[in-house]
């Protein structure tokens, strides 16, 4: 569900884990900003509740280790796309 | 094959130039601001457009860079930690350096990041250095009480070369940090 309907649906969800999964997904960034503008107070209350649980409970961090070589590849990639 | 994600946060107070910075980069680099929708929509749309506060750059099949701009207004401060944590590799802290007052406004947010992410590599970008009244780098360092080892770079966010240079500097800081960590492990 998208747009306002999606946001209303989202605001009705009370499952903390689900909300955090949404916040950490890529597509949520735009959605989060829309919510921030339209539903700041509701979101704030919800996030305050979330903050009462531990960090480990809130966010499942998927750790795929980044190496110096990866960063070097990014730098080289940028340099190949643009003359700095 | 697991996809490696490099997460870079673009922080700074309201009006510092975060959105402009990402927008400028997106004009010169293959940064996508359309992001996949978590679930397929009814009309089959698979991506949605977000503001220029977010950018995704695919470097290799298994390596993606994410740029996250965070809301600068103090009333959204509860979001700073939430967006930043979860594998942030580095952050760029953009300051509006057009006047000392604007630099001073950034102190609270900068302290927040330093206190909450003390080991995360970062670079400070002094934006609007093309303004005649722009504050010089040593003064900015002094106002923000920037540690000696942290770089403060001049920035003109609307200038592609300037934005790229700052981004590459931050990436070099992240690489140096990872190299140090590798040495420490051995």
PDB file of C-alpha atoms in Angstrom:
ATOM      1  CA  UNK A   1       0.000   0.000   0.000  1.00  0.00           C
ATOM      2  CA  UNK A   2       1.417   3.364  -0.942  1.00  0.00           C
ATOM      3  CA  UNK A   3       0.898   7.048  -0.413  1.00  0.00           C
ATOM      4  CA  UNK A   4      -1.372   8.342   2.330  1.00  0.00           C
ATOM      5  CA  UNK A   5      -3.114   4.963   2.682  1.00  0.00           C
ATOM      6  CA  UNK A   6       0.252   3.343   3.275  1.00  0.00           C
ATOM      7  CA  UNK A   7       1.251   5.944   5.811  1.00  0.00           C
ATOM      8  CA  UNK A   8      -2.020   5.605   7.702  1.00  0.00           C
ATOM      9  CA  UNK A   9      -1.586   1.849   7.707  1.00  0.00           C
ATOM     10  CA  UNK A  10       1.987   2.267   8.905  1.00  0.00           C
ATOM     11  CA  UNK A  11       0.949   4.545  11.738  1.00  0.00           C
ATOM     12  CA  UNK A  12      -1.525   1.946  12.935  1.00  0.00           C
ATOM     13  CA  UNK A  13       1.157  -0.685  13.297  1.00  0.00           C
ATOM     14  CA  UNK A  14       2.185  -1.102  16.858  1.00  0.00           C
ATOM     15  CA  UNK A  15       4.756  -3.850  16.363  1.00  0.00           C
ATOM     16  CA  UNK A  16       8.085  -2.295  17.227  1.00  0.00           C
ATOM     17  CA  UNK A  17      10.224  -4.756  15.292  1.00  0.00           C
ATOM     18  CA  UNK A  18       8.261  -4.275  12.120  1.00  0.00           C
ATOM     19  CA  UNK A  19       8.537  -0.529  12.301  1.00  0.00           C
ATOM     20  CA  UNK A  20      12.285  -0.696  12.699  1.00  0.00           C
ATOM     21  CA  UNK A  21      12.626  -3.047   9.761  1.00  0.00           C
ATOM     22  CA  UNK A  22      10.777  -0.522   7.661  1.00  0.00           C
ATOM     23  CA  UNK A  23      12.912   2.347   8.886  1.00  0.00           C
ATOM     24  CA  UNK A  24      16.090   0.481   7.954  1.00  0.00           C
ATOM     25  CA  UNK A  25      14.954  -0.475   4.467  1.00  0.00           C
ATOM     26  CA  UNK A  26      15.936   1.670   1.514  1.00  0.00           C
ATOM     27  CA  UNK A  27      12.429   2.507   0.376  1.00  0.00           C
ATOM     28  CA  UNK A  28      11.516   3.772   3.791  1.00  0.00           C
ATOM     29  CA  UNK A  29      13.772   6.791   3.606  1.00  0.00           C
ATOM     30  CA  UNK A  30      11.349   8.743   1.457  1.00  0.00           C
ATOM     31  CA  UNK A  31       8.431   7.440   3.438  1.00  0.00           C
ATOM     32  CA  UNK A  32      10.090   8.340   6.709  1.00  0.00           C
ATOM     33  CA  UNK A  33      10.549  11.893   5.576  1.00  0.00           C
ATOM     34  CA  UNK A  34       6.916  12.151   4.547  1.00  0.00           C
ATOM     35  CA  UNK A  35       5.900  10.853   7.923  1.00  0.00           C
ATOM     36  CA  UNK A  36       8.240  13.282   9.643  1.00  0.00           C
ATOM     37  CA  UNK A  37       6.470  16.138   7.958  1.00  0.00           C
ATOM     38  CA  UNK A  38       2.905  14.943   8.441  1.00  0.00           C
ATOM     39  CA  UNK A  39       2.993  12.741  11.509  1.00  0.00           C
ATOM     40  CA  UNK A  40       5.897  13.964  13.587  1.00  0.00           C
ATOM     41  CA  UNK A  41       4.133  13.753  16.920  1.00  0.00           C
ATOM     42  CA  UNK A  42       2.792  10.235  16.428  1.00  0.00           C
ATOM     43  CA  UNK A  43       6.124   8.964  15.171  1.00  0.00           C
ATOM     44  CA  UNK A  44       7.948  10.610  18.033  1.00  0.00           C
ATOM     45  CA  UNK A  45       5.748   8.850  20.587  1.00  0.00           C
ATOM     46  CA  UNK A  46       6.266   5.553  18.838  1.00  0.00           C
ATOM     47  CA  UNK A  47      10.027   5.949  18.631  1.00  0.00           C
ATOM     48  CA  UNK A  48      10.211   6.927  22.269  1.00  0.00           C
ATOM     49  CA  UNK A  49       8.603   3.609  23.097  1.00  0.00           C
ATOM     50  CA  UNK A  50      11.094   1.857  20.868  1.00  0.00           C
ATOM     51  CA  UNK A  51      13.999   3.561  22.580  1.00  0.00           C
ATOM     52  CA  UNK A  52      13.024   1.914  25.846  1.00  0.00           C
ATOM     53  CA  UNK A  53      14.223  -1.439  24.519  1.00  0.00           C
ATOM     54  CA  UNK A  54      17.884  -2.297  24.050  1.00  0.00           C
ATOM     55  CA  UNK A  55      19.759  -1.512  20.854  1.00  0.00           C
ATOM     56  CA  UNK A  56      20.180  -5.218  20.116  1.00  0.00           C
ATOM     57  CA  UNK A  57      16.455  -5.733  20.344  1.00  0.00           C
ATOM     58  CA  UNK A  58      15.718  -2.758  18.140  1.00  0.00           C
ATOM     59  CA  UNK A  59      18.024  -3.255  15.223  1.00  0.00           C
ATOM     60  CA  UNK A  60      19.284  -6.375  13.597  1.00  0.00           C
ATOM     61  CA  UNK A  61      22.556  -5.364  12.022  1.00  0.00           C
ATOM     62  CA  UNK A  62      23.585  -7.464   9.076  1.00  0.00           C
ATOM     63  CA  UNK A  63      27.340  -7.449   9.190  1.00  0.00           C
ATOM     64  CA  UNK A  64      29.112  -8.012   5.928  1.00  0.00           C
ATOM     65  CA  UNK A  65      32.587  -6.760   6.578  1.00  0.00           C
ATOM     66  CA  UNK A  66      33.886  -3.900   4.467  1.00  0.00           C
ATOM     67  CA  UNK A  67      37.595  -4.057   3.708  1.00  0.00           C
ATOM     68  CA  UNK A  68      40.054  -1.274   2.826  1.00  0.00           C
ATOM     69  CA  UNK A  69      40.090  -2.754  -0.690  1.00  0.00           C
ATOM     70  CA  UNK A  70      36.326  -2.153  -0.975  1.00  0.00           C
ATOM     71  CA  UNK A  71      36.798   1.511  -0.091  1.00  0.00           C
ATOM     72  CA  UNK A  72      39.656   1.741  -2.561  1.00  0.00           C
ATOM     73  CA  UNK A  73      37.342   0.342  -5.233  1.00  0.00           C
ATOM     74  CA  UNK A  74      34.784   3.029  -4.413  1.00  0.00           C
ATOM     75  CA  UNK A  75      37.420   5.773  -4.684  1.00  0.00           C
ATOM     76  CA  UNK A  76      38.643   4.390  -8.008  1.00  0.00           C
ATOM     77  CA  UNK A  77      35.066   4.074  -9.229  1.00  0.00           C
ATOM     78  CA  UNK A  78      34.373   7.732  -8.399  1.00  0.00           C
ATOM     79  CA  UNK A  79      37.605   8.849 -10.031  1.00  0.00           C
ATOM     80  CA  UNK A  80      36.752   6.876 -13.161  1.00  0.00           C
ATOM     81  CA  UNK A  81      33.347   8.578 -13.398  1.00  0.00           C
ATOM     82  CA  UNK A  82      34.535  12.092 -12.729  1.00  0.00           C
ATOM     83  CA  UNK A  83      37.754  13.992 -13.138  1.00  0.00           C
ATOM     84  CA  UNK A  84      38.576  15.410  -9.742  1.00  0.00           C
TER      85      UNK A  84
ATOM     86  CA  UNK B   1      26.622 -13.567  -2.957  1.00  0.00           C
ATOM     87  CA  UNK B   2      26.094 -11.188  -0.015  1.00  0.00           C
ATOM     88  CA  UNK B   3      25.957  -7.543  -0.969  1.00  0.00           C
ATOM     89  CA  UNK B   4      28.351  -5.293   0.897  1.00  0.00           C
ATOM     90  CA  UNK B   5      26.880  -1.978   1.883  1.00  0.00           C
ATOM     91  CA  UNK B   6      28.898   1.102   2.706  1.00  0.00           C
ATOM     92  CA  UNK B   7      26.792   3.517   4.680  1.00  0.00           C
ATOM     93  CA  UNK B   8      27.743   7.164   4.741  1.00  0.00           C
ATOM     94  CA  UNK B   9      25.685   9.671   6.683  1.00  0.00           C
ATOM     95  CA  UNK B  10      25.507  13.304   5.654  1.00  0.00           C
ATOM     96  CA  UNK B  11      24.903  15.308   8.806  1.00  0.00           C
ATOM     97  CA  UNK B  12      24.737  18.968   9.656  1.00  0.00           C
ATOM     98  CA  UNK B  13      22.297  21.599  10.844  1.00  0.00           C
ATOM     99  CA  UNK B  14      19.304  22.854   8.924  1.00  0.00           C
ATOM    100  CA  UNK B  15      20.339  24.826   5.854  1.00  0.00           C
ATOM    101  CA  UNK B  16      23.963  23.686   5.907  1.00  0.00           C
ATOM    102  CA  UNK B  17      23.805  22.246   2.388  1.00  0.00           C
ATOM    103  CA  UNK B  18      23.273  18.498   2.855  1.00  0.00           C
ATOM    104  CA  UNK B  19      20.601  18.185   0.170  1.00  0.00           C
ATOM    105  CA  UNK B  20      22.595  20.330  -2.252  1.00  0.00           C
ATOM    106  CA  UNK B  21      25.678  18.188  -1.644  1.00  0.00           C
ATOM    107  CA  UNK B  22      23.895  14.922  -2.506  1.00  0.00           C
ATOM    108  CA  UNK B  23      22.127  16.561  -5.443  1.00  0.00           C
ATOM    109  CA  UNK B  24      25.442  17.830  -6.857  1.00  0.00           C
ATOM    110  CA  UNK B  25      27.003  14.379  -6.506  1.00  0.00           C
ATOM    111  CA  UNK B  26      24.023  12.789  -8.204  1.00  0.00           C
ATOM    112  CA  UNK B  27      24.566  15.052 -11.200  1.00  0.00           C
ATOM    113  CA  UNK B  28      28.084  13.823 -11.750  1.00  0.00           C
ATOM    114  CA  UNK B  29      28.117  10.309 -10.309  1.00  0.00           C
ATOM    115  CA  UNK B  30      25.749   7.420 -11.072  1.00  0.00           C
ATOM    116  CA  UNK B  31      23.827   7.967  -7.856  1.00  0.00           C
ATOM    117  CA  UNK B  32      20.237   6.738  -7.914  1.00  0.00           C
ATOM    118  CA  UNK B  33      17.679   8.501  -5.821  1.00  0.00           C
ATOM    119  CA  UNK B  34      14.927   6.089  -6.888  1.00  0.00           C
ATOM    120  CA  UNK B  35      14.827   3.308  -4.361  1.00  0.00           C
ATOM    121  CA  UNK B  36      13.209  -0.112  -4.485  1.00  0.00           C
ATOM    122  CA  UNK B  37       9.852  -0.470  -2.798  1.00  0.00           C
ATOM    123  CA  UNK B  38       9.931  -3.128  -0.107  1.00  0.00           C
ATOM    124  CA  UNK B  39       6.926  -4.990  -1.485  1.00  0.00           C
ATOM    125  CA  UNK B  40       5.683  -4.912  -5.089  1.00  0.00           C
ATOM    126  CA  UNK B  41       2.831  -2.479  -5.422  1.00  0.00           C
ATOM    127  CA  UNK B  42      -0.488  -3.197  -7.055  1.00  0.00           C
ATOM    128  CA  UNK B  43       0.415  -1.217 -10.184  1.00  0.00           C
ATOM    129  CA  UNK B  44       3.689  -3.097 -10.527  1.00  0.00           C
ATOM    130  CA  UNK B  45       5.837  -0.113  -9.581  1.00  0.00           C
ATOM    131  CA  UNK B  46       9.122  -1.366  -8.198  1.00  0.00           C
ATOM    132  CA  UNK B  47      10.786   1.852  -7.149  1.00  0.00           C
ATOM    133  CA  UNK B  48       9.856   5.199  -5.722  1.00  0.00           C
ATOM    134  CA  UNK B  49      11.511   8.573  -5.859  1.00  0.00           C
ATOM    135  CA  UNK B  50      12.859  10.034  -2.679  1.00  0.00           C
ATOM    136  CA  UNK B  51      14.333  13.450  -2.053  1.00  0.00           C
ATOM    137  CA  UNK B  52      17.981  14.083  -2.757  1.00  0.00           C
ATOM    138  CA  UNK B  53      18.781  13.360   0.868  1.00  0.00           C
ATOM    139  CA  UNK B  54      19.299   9.790  -0.146  1.00  0.00           C
ATOM    140  CA  UNK B  55      21.563   8.366  -2.806  1.00  0.00           C
ATOM    141  CA  UNK B  56      22.634   4.876  -3.785  1.00  0.00           C
ATOM    142  CA  UNK B  57      25.708   4.165  -5.890  1.00  0.00           C
ATOM    143  CA  UNK B  58      26.462   0.697  -7.209  1.00  0.00           C
ATOM    144  CA  UNK B  59      30.207   0.186  -7.461  1.00  0.00           C
ATOM    145  CA  UNK B  60      30.342  -3.570  -8.054  1.00  0.00           C
ATOM    146  CA  UNK B  61      27.775  -6.311  -8.251  1.00  0.00           C
ATOM    147  CA  UNK B  62      28.387  -6.928  -4.566  1.00  0.00           C
ATOM    148  CA  UNK B  63      29.269  -3.420  -3.388  1.00  0.00           C
ATOM    149  CA  UNK B  64      26.849  -0.535  -2.910  1.00  0.00           C
ATOM    150  CA  UNK B  65      27.364   2.877  -1.312  1.00  0.00           C
ATOM    151  CA  UNK B  66      24.453   4.533   0.480  1.00  0.00           C
ATOM    152  CA  UNK B  67      24.408   8.223   1.258  1.00  0.00           C
ATOM    153  CA  UNK B  68      21.886   9.154   3.918  1.00  0.00           C
ATOM    154  CA  UNK B  69      21.127  12.789   4.594  1.00  0.00           C
ATOM    155  CA  UNK B  70      19.626  13.249   8.020  1.00  0.00           C
ATOM    156  CA  UNK B  71      17.132  15.957   8.966  1.00  0.00           C
ATOM    157  CA  UNK B  72      19.043  18.891  10.383  1.00  0.00           C
ATOM    158  CA  UNK B  73      16.322  20.494  12.470  1.00  0.00           C
ATOM    159  CA  UNK B  74      16.700  20.070  16.208  1.00  0.00           C
ATOM    160  CA  UNK B  75      13.090  18.855  16.536  1.00  0.00           C
ATOM    161  CA  UNK B  76      14.075  15.767  14.530  1.00  0.00           C
ATOM    162  CA  UNK B  77      17.092  15.038  16.725  1.00  0.00           C
ATOM    163  CA  UNK B  78      15.516  11.789  17.913  1.00  0.00           C
ATOM    164  CA  UNK B  79      16.030  10.500  14.360  1.00  0.00           C
ATOM    165  CA  UNK B  80      19.779  11.196  14.239  1.00  0.00           C
ATOM    166  CA  UNK B  81      20.840   8.186  16.228  1.00  0.00           C
ATOM    167  CA  UNK B  82      18.319   5.915  14.576  1.00  0.00           C
ATOM    168  CA  UNK B  83      19.463   6.708  11.043  1.00  0.00           C
ATOM    169  CA  UNK B  84      23.142   6.792  11.927  1.00  0.00           C
ATOM    170  CA  UNK B  85      23.420   3.513  13.752  1.00  0.00           C
ATOM    171  CA  UNK B  86      23.258   0.158  12.081  1.00  0.00           C
ATOM    172  CA  UNK B  87      26.620   0.017  10.375  1.00  0.00           C
ATOM    173  CA  UNK B  88      27.547   3.627   9.639  1.00  0.00           C
ATOM    174  CA  UNK B  89      31.056   3.550   8.160  1.00  0.00           C
ATOM    175  CA  UNK B  90      31.624   7.273   8.227  1.00  0.00           C
ATOM    176  CA  UNK B  91      29.915  10.600   8.280  1.00  0.00           C
ATOM    177  CA  UNK B  92      30.330  13.930   6.632  1.00  0.00           C
ATOM    178  CA  UNK B  93      29.408  16.833   8.863  1.00  0.00           C
ATOM    179  CA  UNK B  94      28.460  19.842   6.777  1.00  0.00           C
ATOM    180  CA  UNK B  95      28.556  23.282   8.346  1.00  0.00           C
ATOM    181  CA  UNK B  96      27.278  26.530   6.888  1.00  0.00           C
ATOM    182  CA  UNK B  97      30.433  28.605   7.168  1.00  0.00           C
ATOM    183  CA  UNK B  98      28.951  31.834   5.831  1.00  0.00           C
ATOM    184  CA  UNK B  99      29.033  33.382   9.319  1.00  0.00           C
ATOM    185  CA  UNK B 100      30.328  32.588  12.797  1.00  0.00           C
ATOM    186  CA  UNK B 101      26.749  32.436  14.080  1.00  0.00           C
ATOM    187  CA  UNK B 102      25.884  29.644  11.633  1.00  0.00           C
ATOM    188  CA  UNK B 103      29.009  27.723  12.629  1.00  0.00           C
ATOM    189  CA  UNK B 104      28.106  28.081  16.310  1.00  0.00           C
ATOM    190  CA  UNK B 105      24.644  26.661  15.561  1.00  0.00           C
ATOM    191  CA  UNK B 106      26.334  23.438  14.455  1.00  0.00           C
ATOM    192  CA  UNK B 107      28.169  22.860  17.729  1.00  0.00           C
ATOM    193  CA  UNK B 108      25.358  20.974  19.475  1.00  0.00           C
ATOM    194  CA  UNK B 109      24.794  18.562  16.625  1.00  0.00           C
ATOM    195  CA  UNK B 110      28.512  18.004  16.126  1.00  0.00           C
ATOM    196  CA  UNK B 111      28.958  17.233  19.812  1.00  0.00           C
ATOM    197  CA  UNK B 112      26.043  14.808  19.593  1.00  0.00           C
ATOM    198  CA  UNK B 113      27.783  12.888  16.814  1.00  0.00           C
ATOM    199  CA  UNK B 114      31.149  12.907  18.543  1.00  0.00           C
ATOM    200  CA  UNK B 115      29.675  11.662  21.785  1.00  0.00           C
ATOM    201  CA  UNK B 116      27.521   8.975  20.211  1.00  0.00           C
ATOM    202  CA  UNK B 117      29.929   7.830  17.501  1.00  0.00           C
ATOM    203  CA  UNK B 118      33.377   8.586  18.926  1.00  0.00           C
ATOM    204  CA  UNK B 119      35.263   6.078  16.755  1.00  0.00           C
ATOM    205  CA  UNK B 120      33.470   6.619  13.470  1.00  0.00           C
ATOM    206  CA  UNK B 121      35.654   8.250  10.803  1.00  0.00           C
ATOM    207  CA  UNK B 122      34.378  11.630   9.753  1.00  0.00           C
ATOM    208  CA  UNK B 123      35.256  14.799   7.923  1.00  0.00           C
ATOM    209  CA  UNK B 124      33.863  18.285   8.466  1.00  0.00           C
ATOM    210  CA  UNK B 125      32.957  20.238   5.363  1.00  0.00           C
ATOM    211  CA  UNK B 126      32.825  24.018   5.671  1.00  0.00           C
ATOM    212  CA  UNK B 127      30.218  24.865   3.078  1.00  0.00           C
ATOM    213  CA  UNK B 128      29.592  28.222   1.395  1.00  0.00           C
ATOM    214  CA  UNK B 129      33.270  29.086   1.314  1.00  0.00           C
ATOM    215  CA  UNK B 130      32.542  31.180  -1.776  1.00  0.00           C
ATOM    216  CA  UNK B 131      30.599  33.685   0.335  1.00  0.00           C
ATOM    217  CA  UNK B 132      32.691  36.839   1.013  1.00  0.00           C
ATOM    218  CA  UNK B 133      31.957  36.678   4.746  1.00  0.00           C
ATOM    219  CA  UNK B 134      32.919  32.995   5.010  1.00  0.00           C
ATOM    220  CA  UNK B 135      34.632  31.956   8.223  1.00  0.00           C
ATOM    221  CA  UNK B 136      38.143  30.546   7.779  1.00  0.00           C
ATOM    222  CA  UNK B 137      39.010  26.922   8.557  1.00  0.00           C
ATOM    223  CA  UNK B 138      41.084  27.545  11.735  1.00  0.00           C
ATOM    224  CA  UNK B 139      38.205  29.562  13.235  1.00  0.00           C
ATOM    225  CA  UNK B 140      35.746  26.770  12.439  1.00  0.00           C
ATOM    226  CA  UNK B 141      38.067  24.248  14.077  1.00  0.00           C
ATOM    227  CA  UNK B 142      38.234  26.437  17.139  1.00  0.00           C
ATOM    228  CA  UNK B 143      34.457  27.058  17.400  1.00  0.00           C
ATOM    229  CA  UNK B 144      33.575  23.381  16.979  1.00  0.00           C
ATOM    230  CA  UNK B 145      36.533  22.219  19.093  1.00  0.00           C
ATOM    231  CA  UNK B 146      37.510  19.828  16.339  1.00  0.00           C
ATOM    232  CA  UNK B 147      40.142  17.242  17.334  1.00  0.00           C
ATOM    233  CA  UNK B 148      43.527  17.727  15.712  1.00  0.00           C
ATOM    234  CA  UNK B 149      43.285  14.563  13.605  1.00  0.00           C
ATOM    235  CA  UNK B 150      39.877  15.403  12.092  1.00  0.00           C
ATOM    236  CA  UNK B 151      40.016  17.116   8.724  1.00  0.00           C
ATOM    237  CA  UNK B 152      38.029  20.284   8.040  1.00  0.00           C
ATOM    238  CA  UNK B 153      37.618  20.748   4.308  1.00  0.00           C
ATOM    239  CA  UNK B 154      36.432  23.832   2.442  1.00  0.00           C
ATOM    240  CA  UNK B 155      33.303  23.080   0.435  1.00  0.00           C
ATOM    241  CA  UNK B 156      31.140  24.741  -2.170  1.00  0.00           C
ATOM    242  CA  UNK B 157      28.313  22.218  -2.318  1.00  0.00           C
ATOM    243  CA  UNK B 158      27.007  23.457  -5.668  1.00  0.00           C
ATOM    244  CA  UNK B 159      30.432  22.861  -7.210  1.00  0.00           C
ATOM    245  CA  UNK B 160      30.911  19.322  -8.507  1.00  0.00           C
ATOM    246  CA  UNK B 161      34.674  19.230  -8.111  1.00  0.00           C
ATOM    247  CA  UNK B 162      34.466  20.512  -4.563  1.00  0.00           C
ATOM    248  CA  UNK B 163      31.753  17.997  -3.571  1.00  0.00           C
ATOM    249  CA  UNK B 164      33.652  15.100  -5.116  1.00  0.00           C
ATOM    250  CA  UNK B 165      36.880  16.095  -3.403  1.00  0.00           C
ATOM    251  CA  UNK B 166      35.191  16.130  -0.007  1.00  0.00           C
ATOM    252  CA  UNK B 167      33.532  12.753  -0.599  1.00  0.00           C
ATOM    253  CA  UNK B 168      36.810  11.164  -1.660  1.00  0.00           C
ATOM    254  CA  UNK B 169      38.550  12.659   1.383  1.00  0.00           C
ATOM    255  CA  UNK B 170      35.958  11.051   3.648  1.00  0.00           C
ATOM    256  CA  UNK B 171      36.380   7.707   1.880  1.00  0.00           C
ATOM    257  CA  UNK B 172      40.144   7.952   2.360  1.00  0.00           C
ATOM    258  CA  UNK B 173      39.580   8.554   6.070  1.00  0.00           C
ATOM    259  CA  UNK B 174      37.369   5.462   6.231  1.00  0.00           C
ATOM    260  CA  UNK B 175      39.996   3.418   4.400  1.00  0.00           C
ATOM    261  CA  UNK B 176      42.744   4.565   6.780  1.00  0.00           C
ATOM    262  CA  UNK B 177      40.560   3.650   9.730  1.00  0.00           C
ATOM    263  CA  UNK B 178      39.882   0.175   8.336  1.00  0.00           C
ATOM    264  CA  UNK B 179      43.600  -0.330   7.702  1.00  0.00           C
ATOM    265  CA  UNK B 180      44.353   0.640  11.293  1.00  0.00           C
ATOM    266  CA  UNK B 181      41.708  -1.760  12.534  1.00  0.00           C
ATOM    267  CA  UNK B 182      43.197  -4.551  10.430  1.00  0.00           C
ATOM    268  CA  UNK B 183      46.632  -3.939  11.957  1.00  0.00           C
ATOM    269  CA  UNK B 184      45.158  -3.885  15.427  1.00  0.00           C
ATOM    270  CA  UNK B 185      43.487  -7.256  14.878  1.00  0.00           C
ATOM    271  CA  UNK B 186      46.795  -8.870  13.915  1.00  0.00           C
TER     272      UNK B 186
END
